[in-house]
Each structure stands twice: as structure tokens, then as C-alpha cells.
Coordinates of C-alpha atoms in Angstrom, one line a residue:
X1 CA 18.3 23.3 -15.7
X2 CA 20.3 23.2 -12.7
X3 CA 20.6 20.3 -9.9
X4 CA 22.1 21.1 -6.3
X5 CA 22.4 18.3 -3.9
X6 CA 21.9 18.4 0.4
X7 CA 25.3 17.4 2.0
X8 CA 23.9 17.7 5.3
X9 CA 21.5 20.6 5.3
X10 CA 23.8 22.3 2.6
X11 CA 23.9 22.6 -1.0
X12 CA 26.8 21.4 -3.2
X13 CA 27.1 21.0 -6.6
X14 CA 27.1 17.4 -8.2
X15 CA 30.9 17.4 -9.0
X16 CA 31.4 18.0 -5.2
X17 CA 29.0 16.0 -3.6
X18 CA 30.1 13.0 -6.3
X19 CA 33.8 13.7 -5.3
X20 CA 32.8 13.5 -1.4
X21 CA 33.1 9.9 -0.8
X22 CA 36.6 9.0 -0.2
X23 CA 36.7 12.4 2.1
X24 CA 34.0 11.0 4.0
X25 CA 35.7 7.8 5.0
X26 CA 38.8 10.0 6.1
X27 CA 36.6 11.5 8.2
X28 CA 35.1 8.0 9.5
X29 CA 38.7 7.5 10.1
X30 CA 39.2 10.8 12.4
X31 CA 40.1 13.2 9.6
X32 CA 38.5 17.0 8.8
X33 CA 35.5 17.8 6.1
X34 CA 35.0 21.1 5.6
X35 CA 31.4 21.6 4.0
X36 CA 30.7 24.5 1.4
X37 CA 29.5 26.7 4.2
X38 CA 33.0 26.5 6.2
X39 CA 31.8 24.3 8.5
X40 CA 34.1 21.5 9.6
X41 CA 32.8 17.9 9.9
X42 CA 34.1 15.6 12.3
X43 CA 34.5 12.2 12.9
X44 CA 31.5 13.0 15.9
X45 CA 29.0 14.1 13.1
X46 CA 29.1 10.8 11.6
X47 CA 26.8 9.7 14.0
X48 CA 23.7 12.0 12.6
X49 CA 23.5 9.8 9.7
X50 CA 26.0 11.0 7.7
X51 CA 28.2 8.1 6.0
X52 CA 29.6 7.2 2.4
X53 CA 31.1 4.4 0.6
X54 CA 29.5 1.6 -1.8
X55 CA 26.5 0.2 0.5
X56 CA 25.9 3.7 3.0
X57 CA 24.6 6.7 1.4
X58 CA 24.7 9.8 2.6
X59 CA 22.3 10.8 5.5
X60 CA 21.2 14.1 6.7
X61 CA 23.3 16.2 8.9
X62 CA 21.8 18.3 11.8
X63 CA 23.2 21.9 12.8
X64 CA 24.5 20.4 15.8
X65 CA 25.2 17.1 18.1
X66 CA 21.8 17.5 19.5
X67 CA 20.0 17.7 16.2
X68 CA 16.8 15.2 15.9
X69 CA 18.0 11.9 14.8
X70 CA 16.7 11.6 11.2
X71 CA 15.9 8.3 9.1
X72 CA 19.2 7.2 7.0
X73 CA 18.9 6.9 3.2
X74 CA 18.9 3.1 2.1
X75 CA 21.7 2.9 -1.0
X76 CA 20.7 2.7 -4.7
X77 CA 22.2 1.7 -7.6
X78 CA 22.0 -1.0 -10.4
X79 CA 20.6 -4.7 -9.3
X80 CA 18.6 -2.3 -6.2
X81 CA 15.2 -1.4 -5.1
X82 CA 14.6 3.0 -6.1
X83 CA 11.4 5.2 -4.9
X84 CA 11.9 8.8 -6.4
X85 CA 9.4 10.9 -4.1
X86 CA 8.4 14.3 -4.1
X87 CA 9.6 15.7 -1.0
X88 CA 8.8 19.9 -1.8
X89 CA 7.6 22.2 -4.4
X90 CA 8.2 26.3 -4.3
X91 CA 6.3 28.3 -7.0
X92 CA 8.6 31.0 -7.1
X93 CA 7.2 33.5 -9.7
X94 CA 3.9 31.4 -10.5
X95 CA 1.0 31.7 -11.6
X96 CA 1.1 34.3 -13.9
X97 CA -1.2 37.2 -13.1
X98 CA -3.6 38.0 -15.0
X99 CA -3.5 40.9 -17.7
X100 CA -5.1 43.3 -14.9
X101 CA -3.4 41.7 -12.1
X102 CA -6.3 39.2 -10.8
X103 CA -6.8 35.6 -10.8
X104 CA -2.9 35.5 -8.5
X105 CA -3.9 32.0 -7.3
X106 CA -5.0 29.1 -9.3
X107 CA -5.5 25.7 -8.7
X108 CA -1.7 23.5 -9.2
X109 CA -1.6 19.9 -10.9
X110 CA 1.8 18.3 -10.2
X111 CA 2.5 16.2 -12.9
X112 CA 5.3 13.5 -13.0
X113 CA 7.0 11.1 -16.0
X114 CA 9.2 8.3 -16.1
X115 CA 11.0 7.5 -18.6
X116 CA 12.0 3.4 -18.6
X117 CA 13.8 1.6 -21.6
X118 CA 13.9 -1.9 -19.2
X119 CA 11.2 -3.3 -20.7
X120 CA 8.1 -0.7 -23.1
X121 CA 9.9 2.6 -23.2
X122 CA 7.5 4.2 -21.2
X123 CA 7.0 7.6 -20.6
X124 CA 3.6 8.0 -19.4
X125 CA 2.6 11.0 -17.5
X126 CA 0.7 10.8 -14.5
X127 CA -0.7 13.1 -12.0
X128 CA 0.6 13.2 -8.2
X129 CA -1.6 15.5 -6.9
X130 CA -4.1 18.8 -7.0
X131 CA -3.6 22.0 -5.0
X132 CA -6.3 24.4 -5.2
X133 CA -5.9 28.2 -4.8
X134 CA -2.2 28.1 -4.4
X135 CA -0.4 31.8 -4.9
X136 CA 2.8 32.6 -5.7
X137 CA 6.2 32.1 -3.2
X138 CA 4.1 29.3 -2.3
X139 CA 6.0 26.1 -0.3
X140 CA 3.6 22.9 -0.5
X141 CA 5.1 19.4 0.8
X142 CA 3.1 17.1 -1.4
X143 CA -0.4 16.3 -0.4
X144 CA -1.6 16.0 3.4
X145 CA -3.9 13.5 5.3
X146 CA -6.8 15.2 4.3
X147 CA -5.9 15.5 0.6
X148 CA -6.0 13.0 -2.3
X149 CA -3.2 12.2 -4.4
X150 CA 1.0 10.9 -3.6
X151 CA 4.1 12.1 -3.6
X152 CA 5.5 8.7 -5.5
X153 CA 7.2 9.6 -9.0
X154 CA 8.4 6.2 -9.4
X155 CA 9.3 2.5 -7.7
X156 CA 11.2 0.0 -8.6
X157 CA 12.3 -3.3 -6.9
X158 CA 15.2 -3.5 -8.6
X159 CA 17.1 -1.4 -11.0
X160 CA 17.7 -3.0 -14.0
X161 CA 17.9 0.1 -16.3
X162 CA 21.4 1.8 -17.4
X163 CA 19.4 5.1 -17.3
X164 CA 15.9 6.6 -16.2
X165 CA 14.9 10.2 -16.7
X166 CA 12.0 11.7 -14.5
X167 CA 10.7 14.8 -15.3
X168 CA 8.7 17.0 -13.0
X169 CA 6.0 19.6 -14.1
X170 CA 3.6 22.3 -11.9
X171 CA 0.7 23.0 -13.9
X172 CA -1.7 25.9 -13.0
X173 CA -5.6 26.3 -14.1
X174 CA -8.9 26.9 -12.6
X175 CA -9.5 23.2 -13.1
X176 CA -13.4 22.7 -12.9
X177 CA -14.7 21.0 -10.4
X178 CA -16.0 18.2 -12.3
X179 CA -12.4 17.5 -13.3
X180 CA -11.1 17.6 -9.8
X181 CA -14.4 15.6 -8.8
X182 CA -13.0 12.8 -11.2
X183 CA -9.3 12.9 -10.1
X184 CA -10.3 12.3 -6.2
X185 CA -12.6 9.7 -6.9
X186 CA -9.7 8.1 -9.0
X187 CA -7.3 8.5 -6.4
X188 CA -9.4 6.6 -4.4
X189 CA -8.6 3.5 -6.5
X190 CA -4.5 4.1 -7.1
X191 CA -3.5 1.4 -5.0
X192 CA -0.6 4.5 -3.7
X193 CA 0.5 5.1 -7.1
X194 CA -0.3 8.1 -9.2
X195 CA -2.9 8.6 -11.3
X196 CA -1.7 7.8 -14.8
X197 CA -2.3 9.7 -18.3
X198 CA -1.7 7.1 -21.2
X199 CA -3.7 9.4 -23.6
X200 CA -5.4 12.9 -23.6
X201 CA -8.0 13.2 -21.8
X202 CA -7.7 9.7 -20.0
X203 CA -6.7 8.9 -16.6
X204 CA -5.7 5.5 -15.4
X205 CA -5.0 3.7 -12.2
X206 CA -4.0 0.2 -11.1
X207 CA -7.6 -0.9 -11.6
X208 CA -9.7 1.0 -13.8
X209 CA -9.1 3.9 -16.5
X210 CA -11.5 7.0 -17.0
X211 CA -12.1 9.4 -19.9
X212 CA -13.0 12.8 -19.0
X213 CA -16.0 14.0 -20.4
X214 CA -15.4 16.9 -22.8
X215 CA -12.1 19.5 -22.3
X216 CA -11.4 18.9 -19.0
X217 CA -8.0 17.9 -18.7
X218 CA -7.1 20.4 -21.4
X219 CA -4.7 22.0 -18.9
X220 CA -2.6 19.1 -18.8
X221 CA -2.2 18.4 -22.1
X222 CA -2.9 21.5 -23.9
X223 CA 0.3 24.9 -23.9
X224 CA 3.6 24.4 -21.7
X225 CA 3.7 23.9 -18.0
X226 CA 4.5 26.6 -15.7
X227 CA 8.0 25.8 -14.8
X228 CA 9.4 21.6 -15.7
X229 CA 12.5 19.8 -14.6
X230 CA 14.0 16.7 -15.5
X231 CA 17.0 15.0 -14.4
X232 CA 18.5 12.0 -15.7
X233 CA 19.9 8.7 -13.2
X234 CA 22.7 7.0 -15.0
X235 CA 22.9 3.9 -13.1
X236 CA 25.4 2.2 -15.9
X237 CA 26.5 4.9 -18.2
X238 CA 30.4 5.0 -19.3
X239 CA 31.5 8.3 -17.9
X240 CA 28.9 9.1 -16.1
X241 CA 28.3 9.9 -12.4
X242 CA 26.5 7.2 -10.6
X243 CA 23.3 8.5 -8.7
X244 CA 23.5 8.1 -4.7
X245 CA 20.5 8.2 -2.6
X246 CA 19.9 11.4 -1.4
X247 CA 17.4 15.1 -1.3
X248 CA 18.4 16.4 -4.7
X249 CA 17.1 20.5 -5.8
X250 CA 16.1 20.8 -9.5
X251 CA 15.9 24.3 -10.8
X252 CA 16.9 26.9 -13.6
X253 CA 20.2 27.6 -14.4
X254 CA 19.6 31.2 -13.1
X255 CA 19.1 29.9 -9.6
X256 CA 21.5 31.0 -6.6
X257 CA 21.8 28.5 -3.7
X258 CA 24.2 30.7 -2.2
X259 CA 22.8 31.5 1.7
X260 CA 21.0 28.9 1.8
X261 CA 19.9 25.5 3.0
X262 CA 18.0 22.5 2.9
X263 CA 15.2 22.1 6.2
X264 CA 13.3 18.7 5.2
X265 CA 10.4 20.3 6.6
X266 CA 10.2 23.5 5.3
X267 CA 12.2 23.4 2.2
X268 CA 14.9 26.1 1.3
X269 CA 15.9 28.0 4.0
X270 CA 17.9 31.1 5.1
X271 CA 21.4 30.4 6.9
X272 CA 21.2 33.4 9.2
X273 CA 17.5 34.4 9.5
X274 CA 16.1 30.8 8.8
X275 CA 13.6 32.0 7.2
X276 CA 12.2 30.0 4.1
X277 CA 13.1 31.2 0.5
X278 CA 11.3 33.5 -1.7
X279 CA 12.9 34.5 -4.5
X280 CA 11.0 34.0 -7.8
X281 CA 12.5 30.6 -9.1
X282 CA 10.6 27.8 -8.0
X283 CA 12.2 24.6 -7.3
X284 CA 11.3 20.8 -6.8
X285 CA 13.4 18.6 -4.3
X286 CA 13.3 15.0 -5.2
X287 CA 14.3 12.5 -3.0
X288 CA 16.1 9.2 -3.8
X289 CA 16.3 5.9 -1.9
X290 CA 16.3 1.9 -1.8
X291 CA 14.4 1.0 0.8
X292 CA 12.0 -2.0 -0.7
X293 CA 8.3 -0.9 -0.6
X294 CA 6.0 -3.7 -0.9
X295 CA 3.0 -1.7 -1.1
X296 CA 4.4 0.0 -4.3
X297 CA 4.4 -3.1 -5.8
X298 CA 2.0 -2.0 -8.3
X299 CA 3.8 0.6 -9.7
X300 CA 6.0 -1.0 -12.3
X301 CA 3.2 -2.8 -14.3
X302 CA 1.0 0.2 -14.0
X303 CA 3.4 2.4 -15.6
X304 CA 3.8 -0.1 -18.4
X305 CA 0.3 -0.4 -19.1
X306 CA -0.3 2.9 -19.2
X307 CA 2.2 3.1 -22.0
X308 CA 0.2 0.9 -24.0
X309 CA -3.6 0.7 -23.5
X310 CA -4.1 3.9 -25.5
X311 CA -4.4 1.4 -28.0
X312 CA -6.8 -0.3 -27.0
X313 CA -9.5 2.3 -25.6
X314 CA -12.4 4.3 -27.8
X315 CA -14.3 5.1 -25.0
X316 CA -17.1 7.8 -24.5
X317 CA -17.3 10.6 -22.6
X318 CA -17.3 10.4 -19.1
X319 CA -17.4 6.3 -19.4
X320 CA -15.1 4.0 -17.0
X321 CA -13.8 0.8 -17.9
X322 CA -12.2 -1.8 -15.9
X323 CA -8.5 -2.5 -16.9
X324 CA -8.1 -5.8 -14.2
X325 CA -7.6 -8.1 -16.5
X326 CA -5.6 -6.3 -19.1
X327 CA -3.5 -5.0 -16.6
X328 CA -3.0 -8.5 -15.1
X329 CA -1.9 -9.7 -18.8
X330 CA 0.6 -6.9 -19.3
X331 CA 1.9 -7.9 -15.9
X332 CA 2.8 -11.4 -17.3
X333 CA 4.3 -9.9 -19.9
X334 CA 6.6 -7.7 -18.5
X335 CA 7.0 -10.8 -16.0
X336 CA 8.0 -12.7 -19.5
X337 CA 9.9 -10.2 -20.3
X338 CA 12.1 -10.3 -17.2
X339 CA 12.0 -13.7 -16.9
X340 CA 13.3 -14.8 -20.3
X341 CA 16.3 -12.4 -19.5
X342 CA 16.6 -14.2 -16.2
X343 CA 17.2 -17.6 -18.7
X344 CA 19.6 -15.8 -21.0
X345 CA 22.3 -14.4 -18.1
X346 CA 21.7 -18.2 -16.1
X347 CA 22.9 -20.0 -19.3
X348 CA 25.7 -17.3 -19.7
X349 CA 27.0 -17.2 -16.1
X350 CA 26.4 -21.2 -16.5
X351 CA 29.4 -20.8 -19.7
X352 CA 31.5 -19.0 -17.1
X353 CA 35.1 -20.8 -16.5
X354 CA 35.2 -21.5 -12.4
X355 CA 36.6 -18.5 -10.6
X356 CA 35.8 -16.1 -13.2
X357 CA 35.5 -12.9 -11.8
X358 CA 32.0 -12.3 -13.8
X359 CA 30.1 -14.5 -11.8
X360 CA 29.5 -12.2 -8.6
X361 CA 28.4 -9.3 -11.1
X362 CA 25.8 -11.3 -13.2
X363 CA 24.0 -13.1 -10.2
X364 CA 23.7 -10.2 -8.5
X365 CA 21.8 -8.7 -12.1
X366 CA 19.9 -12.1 -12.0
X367 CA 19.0 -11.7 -8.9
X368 CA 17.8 -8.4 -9.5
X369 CA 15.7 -9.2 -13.0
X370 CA 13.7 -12.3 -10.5
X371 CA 12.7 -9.6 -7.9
X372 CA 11.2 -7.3 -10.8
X373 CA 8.7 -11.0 -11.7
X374 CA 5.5 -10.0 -9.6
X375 CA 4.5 -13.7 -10.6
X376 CA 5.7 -16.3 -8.1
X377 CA 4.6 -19.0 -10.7
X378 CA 7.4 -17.7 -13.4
X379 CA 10.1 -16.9 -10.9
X380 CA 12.9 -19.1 -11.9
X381 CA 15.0 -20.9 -9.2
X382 CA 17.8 -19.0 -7.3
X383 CA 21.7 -19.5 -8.9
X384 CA 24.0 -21.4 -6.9

């Protein structure tokens, strides 16, 4: 799997958009960039939302001076607040035809998983959202007004994790409609998180969790995905490259960006013709920011119980059971969980010699572990 990143509207590889930084802030200072498409950025360009350097990301760059302002990217990192979104999806090559050439549309499940070591190792999966009779070559921006579902893989309030891997699959069936009867209805209840699969054939949300009556989510479980990709964020990894918030493209290896660029509208497109892509290898871009989300706030706990009411569920067919209260208690776990840690880094810094250079480092990670305590009740009192 390959991973291109949008310097602007272009693509770069990560060595060169890592290694872009310090060449930004010569620019800030009225020096030259020249971009991968031999295109020189000025010192004027700056002011589209392109910036660098430990507390500005970089932003999106227009074609030219009178490009449409765009919303700057919030900076990430350890110790601060990350939504991972779904921002586009291109099926390239898929669905399969059939053997005699029919069936070339099916119905698409996007399918998302986080992978968390911070506090239950979970990995859940959970469904984003349904497309039905998509074709191949086909661009789709996540689901609109008038569909169910989210583009949301994942929020946190604060980093606290040296590393998370998310993993993005495209799914394609002829779901039944009782399946994608149960899914909508679901959706109705996800509190703007996706629907969660903690099990086979069960789907969860923030307030209640389902089992589908006989096969139906066979799809999801059952063969290989279409086309998967999964990228890991190394927020505190020795030798690693620290993610920054920005429109990332995850694809094959076999994929050429050459010619191309990134339209947040419209995906991948042309340079010359600006027409939109269509090759045969898909491609998911993934967006990363730190912007806090209070409506997200349910994410977090929702992903953890996912990872662990499987044990607790032998329900029937087609039943619903109301997780509120179990939910609620694996909430003030994980808020136990966090908050005990809280304890242990408040008696360390408390150790700390005066002046120790430490100190600024761990309140900023205590800081951090408080705003991951939904609980008000077990929040301990700020460091001074």
C-alpha cells in the first residue's frame, strides 16, 4: 500500500511533504518553494492557508491568488484532539462483473477500524455508510443529506496513544433490503458516530446493539473486501515520522499520482484537462485534523465497548437490546482508566527537582489524559 499526501492541491510523497517544514518557514520569511509540479510558492501564497511549523499545519493551496478561501487544518499530535474523516472514495476497477458480464453495480458498505492500545486494544469494525447501485470508476464523497450513515473513522479529544492504525475497507454485495432496513434505522440512533460491529452479525451504536436475523451481514464478515487500506499514525514512535494534519491518498503500490491532483470536491483530478480520474485503482482520501468536536464525544467509549460486549450478548435473531447502562459503566472505566494514570504522572511530575525541564512535557500529557475523563465527577484538579 501506497500513501500520497496534498501539498496544496498536489501530491508528494511522505519523505517530501515530512521534509517540507523548515522550507515553508523560508518561504514565510520571503524565500522560494518549488512544489512537485514546478510550480513556485511564494511568500504571497501563504495567505491561502498554507503554513508549517509545530502549532500550524499545512492548509490547502488554491491554483491561484483568487482561489476560494478554504478552512485551515487545526494541528495534531500527542496530548491533542484528532477526527480522521472520510473525505472521498474512487472504485477504480470495482465491482467485479459478473461471470457473463452483469450485475456491474452492486450496493457498497464502507467499513472503517481503529485500532487503540490507550486503554482495551480495540479494533472494532464499524460501518460508515451504504451506497446502493454504485458502478465502477465511481467517485462518492461519503454520505449526503438525504442518506444515512458518517464519514467519522475516529475522534479523540486528546491523543494519548504512541500509535493508532485505521484501516479502510469498500465492500460490495446486493445487501438485502432487510439488512439495509436495519442499518438506517440504526443510524438513526448513532449519536454521529458509526455504526459499530463488535461481533458477526451484530451491530452497535451509542445506545442500543442489534443482531441481524439470519445471514445478513454475511458480506461484511464473510471473503475479503474489495480493495482495504490501512495506514498507521505514529504520534511517539522512535524514528518515526510524526503525522501532521492534512488530506492524505491511500492506495496500491501500483498507483501513479503523476498528472494529477487533489480537488476537495471532486477528488483526483487531471492537471491539464481537470477532469476527475479514472484509471482502475481505487483510492480512499482520509483527512486529519484537531479541531475539538464536542458532539463526537461519544465516540471514544463507544469504540471501547464495542470491543468488549461481545461477551456479554446471546441474543436472538432479529432482537435489540439496550446497552445504556453498560455503556455508561464502560465509560467509567475507561474514565478510571485515564484517571488513575492522571494520579501516577501528578505524583511523578510532583518528584520533579524545580526547573526540571520535564515538567512542561508531563502536564501537557496530564492535561491531555483529564480531557479523555467524560466524567466531570472523576476529573482530578488541574497541576499548578
Amino acid at each position: 500500500m501506497a500513501v500520497w499526501h496534498v501539498l496544496g492541491n498536489e501530491l508528494v510523497s511522505t519523505a517530501a511533504f515530512m521534509g517540507s517544514a523548515a522550507e515553508f518557514d523560508a518561504v514565510a520569511a520571503g524565500g522560494a518553494l518549488t512544489l512537485p509540479s514546478g510550480r513556485a510558492l511564494s511568500k504571497a501564497d501563504l495567505a491561502l492557508g498554507v503554513t508549517s511549523g509545530d502549532d500550524e499545519p499545512y492548509g490547502m493551496l488554491g491554483d491561484d491568488a483568487t482561489a476560494q478561501p478554504r478552512t485551515d487544518f487545526v494541528a495534531i499530535g500527542l496530548n491533542r484532539p484528532l477526527t480522521i474523516q472520510i473525505r472521498h472514495v474512487y472504485t477504480g476497477k470495482y465491482p467485479r462483473a459478473g461471470l457473463l458480464g452483469f450485475d456491474k453495480k452492486k450496493d457498497l458498505a464502507v467499513v472503517s477500524a481503529l485500532k487503540d492500545y490507550a486503554v482495551f486494544a480495540a479494533a472494532s469494525r464499524a460501518v460508515n455508510f451504504l451506497k446502493s447501485d454504485v458502478g465502477q470508476h465511481a467517485n462518492i464523497s461519503g454520505p449526503t443529506a438525504l442518506e444515512e450513515g458518517t464519514s467519522i473513522v475516529a475522534y479523540q479529544p486528546a491523543v494519548t496513544s504512541d500509535s493508532l492504525t485505521v484501516t479502510i475497507e469498500a465492500a460490495f454485495d446486493n445487501f438485502p433490503k432487510a439488512f439495509t432496513d436495519q442499518i438506517g434505522g440504526a443510524f438513526a440512533s448513532a449519536a454521529g458516530v458509526p455504526i459499530f460491529l463488535p461481533w458477526a452479525g451484530y451491530l452497535m451504536t451509542a445506545s442500543a446493539v442489534t443482531k441481524l436475523a439470519g445471514g445478513l451481514a454475511d458480506a461484511l464478515f464473510d471473503g475479503r473486501p474489495a480493495f482495504s487500506f490501512t495506514e498507521t499514525l505514529a504520534f511517539n514512535v522512535p524514528g518515526s515520522d510524526i503525522p501532521k494534519a492534512d488530506f492524505r491518498i491511500l492506495c496500491s503500490n501500483t498507483f501513479d499520482p503523476q498528472g494529477l491532483k487533489f480537488d476537495p470536491k471532486r477528488g483526483l483530478v487531471d492537471t491539464e484537462t481537470k477532469a476527475p480520474y479514472s484509471g482502475d485503482e481505487p483510492y480512499v482520501v482520509l483527512s486529519l485534523d484537531g479541531a475539538e468536536r464536542e458532539k463526537l464525544a461519544a465516540f471514544a467509549p463507544t469504540l471501547a465497548s464495542a470491543a468488549v460486549l461481545q461477551r456479554f450478548f446471546d441474543m436472538r435473531d432479529g432482537a435489540q437490546a439496550s446497552v445504556g447502562t453498560v455503556v455508561e459503566g464502560l465509560k467509567l472505566l475507561s474514565d478510571s482508566k485515564y484517571r488513575a494514570d492522571a494520579d501516577a504522572l501528578a505524583i511523578q511530575i510532583a518528584k520533579l527537582p524545580a526547573g526540571d525541564p520535564q515538567h512542561a512535557t508531563l502536564k501537557a500529557r496530564h492535561v491531555a489524559l483529564v480531557k479523555n475523563i467524560a466524567s466531570d465527577t472523576l476529573k482530578p484538579a488541574a497541576l499548578t
